[in-house]
Every structure is written in C-alpha cells, then in structure tokens.
C-alpha cells in the first residue's frame, strides 16, 4: 500500500535545501535549550562564537558554537 503514494526514488517536489540552502555539516551535536537561565549560563560559561541565526517573525534566534572534549557543539534557545 505504501507504494501507491510514496516514491523514494524520484526527486522531491519540495525539499529543505530550497528554503535553507545546501546541507552543511557544521557541528557534531546541537542542543536545543528551552530555559533562558540555562541558555544564559552556557553563554557565560563557555567560550562561544556566533555560528548562525534562525530568522523568525518574532525575532532572530542566535545559534552559538563552542568546543567541548575536542568536539564542536552548537546550541540555541527555542522560543
């Protein structure tokens, strides 16, 4: 029945790259933070650099990057 409506072989009509650009492997892990207190603590505790921003209608969301145990980690605070 799945074959009646799903085709894994052809190109999708709409894909993420059309909206967000080509996929890039920037970091190994990304943390989505829901607490402003934890978010502020991480920004102060680690040496963070601005990696990117998510552009949304109610304000841009910065995505920060830091290195931990020789791995790149990103994080941001979700609205």
mmCIF file of C-alpha atoms in Angstrom:
data_model
loop_
_atom_site.group_PDB
_atom_site.id
_atom_site.type_symbol
_atom_site.label_atom_id
_atom_site.label_comp_id
_atom_site.label_asym_id
_atom_site.label_seq_id
_atom_site.Cartn_x
_atom_site.Cartn_y
_atom_site.Cartn_z
ATOM 1 C CA UNK A 1 0.000 0.000 0.000
ATOM 2 C CA UNK A 2 2.895 2.386 0.712
ATOM 3 C CA UNK A 3 3.987 2.082 -2.922
ATOM 4 C CA UNK A 4 0.658 3.547 -4.050
ATOM 5 C CA UNK A 5 1.514 7.047 -2.843
ATOM 6 C CA UNK A 6 5.182 7.187 -1.821
ATOM 7 C CA UNK A 7 8.089 7.148 -4.244
ATOM 8 C CA UNK A 8 11.516 7.089 -2.611
ATOM 9 C CA UNK A 9 13.314 7.017 -5.979
ATOM 10 C CA UNK A 10 12.310 10.352 -7.558
ATOM 11 C CA UNK A 11 13.294 13.893 -6.582
ATOM 12 C CA UNK A 12 11.011 15.535 -4.005
ATOM 13 C CA UNK A 13 8.746 18.363 -5.137
ATOM 14 C CA UNK A 14 9.723 20.489 -2.116
ATOM 15 C CA UNK A 15 12.938 19.968 -0.186
ATOM 16 C CA UNK A 16 14.682 21.626 2.748
ATOM 17 C CA UNK A 17 17.506 22.935 0.569
ATOM 18 C CA UNK A 18 15.038 25.163 -1.294
ATOM 19 C CA UNK A 19 14.392 27.006 1.977
ATOM 20 C CA UNK A 20 17.629 26.659 3.941
ATOM 21 C CA UNK A 21 20.317 26.223 1.272
ATOM 22 C CA UNK A 22 22.618 23.246 0.857
ATOM 23 C CA UNK A 23 23.182 20.990 3.851
ATOM 24 C CA UNK A 24 26.400 21.717 5.726
ATOM 25 C CA UNK A 25 27.983 19.703 8.500
ATOM 26 C CA UNK A 26 28.984 22.435 10.895
ATOM 27 C CA UNK A 27 28.936 20.681 14.270
ATOM 28 C CA UNK A 28 28.658 17.186 15.679
ATOM 29 C CA UNK A 29 25.905 17.981 18.174
ATOM 30 C CA UNK A 30 23.278 20.681 18.595
ATOM 31 C CA UNK A 31 21.441 21.345 21.856
ATOM 32 C CA UNK A 32 18.015 22.947 21.786
ATOM 33 C CA UNK A 33 17.615 24.822 25.073
ATOM 34 C CA UNK A 34 14.178 25.722 26.432
ATOM 35 C CA UNK A 35 15.319 27.548 29.586
ATOM 36 C CA UNK A 36 16.589 31.131 29.427
ATOM 37 C CA UNK A 37 18.504 30.541 32.698
ATOM 38 C CA UNK A 38 20.398 27.551 31.248
ATOM 39 C CA UNK A 39 20.961 29.382 27.954
ATOM 40 C CA UNK A 40 22.446 32.451 29.696
ATOM 41 C CA UNK A 41 24.618 30.194 31.865
ATOM 42 C CA UNK A 42 26.032 28.392 28.828
ATOM 43 C CA UNK A 43 26.830 31.642 27.029
ATOM 44 C CA UNK A 44 28.759 32.828 30.104
ATOM 45 C CA UNK A 45 30.399 29.508 30.995
ATOM 46 C CA UNK A 46 31.791 28.545 27.575
ATOM 47 C CA UNK A 47 33.803 30.497 25.042
ATOM 48 C CA UNK A 48 31.075 30.784 22.401
ATOM 49 C CA UNK A 49 31.114 32.132 18.883
ATOM 50 C CA UNK A 50 28.077 33.039 16.823
ATOM 51 C CA UNK A 51 27.600 30.269 14.256
ATOM 52 C CA UNK A 52 24.370 31.317 12.536
ATOM 53 C CA UNK A 53 20.914 32.757 13.118
ATOM 54 C CA UNK A 54 17.437 31.403 12.603
ATOM 55 C CA UNK A 55 15.285 34.161 11.142
ATOM 56 C CA UNK A 56 11.740 34.072 12.533
ATOM 57 C CA UNK A 57 8.912 36.599 12.591
ATOM 58 C CA UNK A 58 9.201 37.375 16.314
ATOM 59 C CA UNK A 59 12.969 37.918 16.420
ATOM 60 C CA UNK A 60 16.132 36.230 15.273
ATOM 61 C CA UNK A 61 17.466 33.259 17.236
ATOM 62 C CA UNK A 62 21.280 33.157 17.513
ATOM 63 C CA UNK A 63 22.961 29.759 17.258
ATOM 64 C CA UNK A 64 26.139 29.558 19.315
ATOM 65 C CA UNK A 65 29.077 27.194 18.936
ATOM 66 C CA UNK A 66 31.689 26.053 21.433
ATOM 67 C CA UNK A 67 34.196 23.230 21.685
ATOM 68 C CA UNK A 68 33.860 20.528 24.319
ATOM 69 C CA UNK A 69 36.168 17.498 24.520
ATOM 70 C CA UNK A 70 37.518 18.381 21.061
ATOM 71 C CA UNK A 71 34.045 18.297 19.519
ATOM 72 C CA UNK A 72 32.085 21.204 18.118
ATOM 73 C CA UNK A 73 28.759 21.708 19.853
ATOM 74 C CA UNK A 74 26.057 24.187 18.891
ATOM 75 C CA UNK A 75 23.119 25.402 20.942
ATOM 76 C CA UNK A 76 20.263 27.845 20.819
ATOM 77 C CA UNK A 77 17.300 28.845 22.951
ATOM 78 C CA UNK A 78 13.989 27.952 21.369
ATOM 79 C CA UNK A 79 11.136 30.439 21.619
#
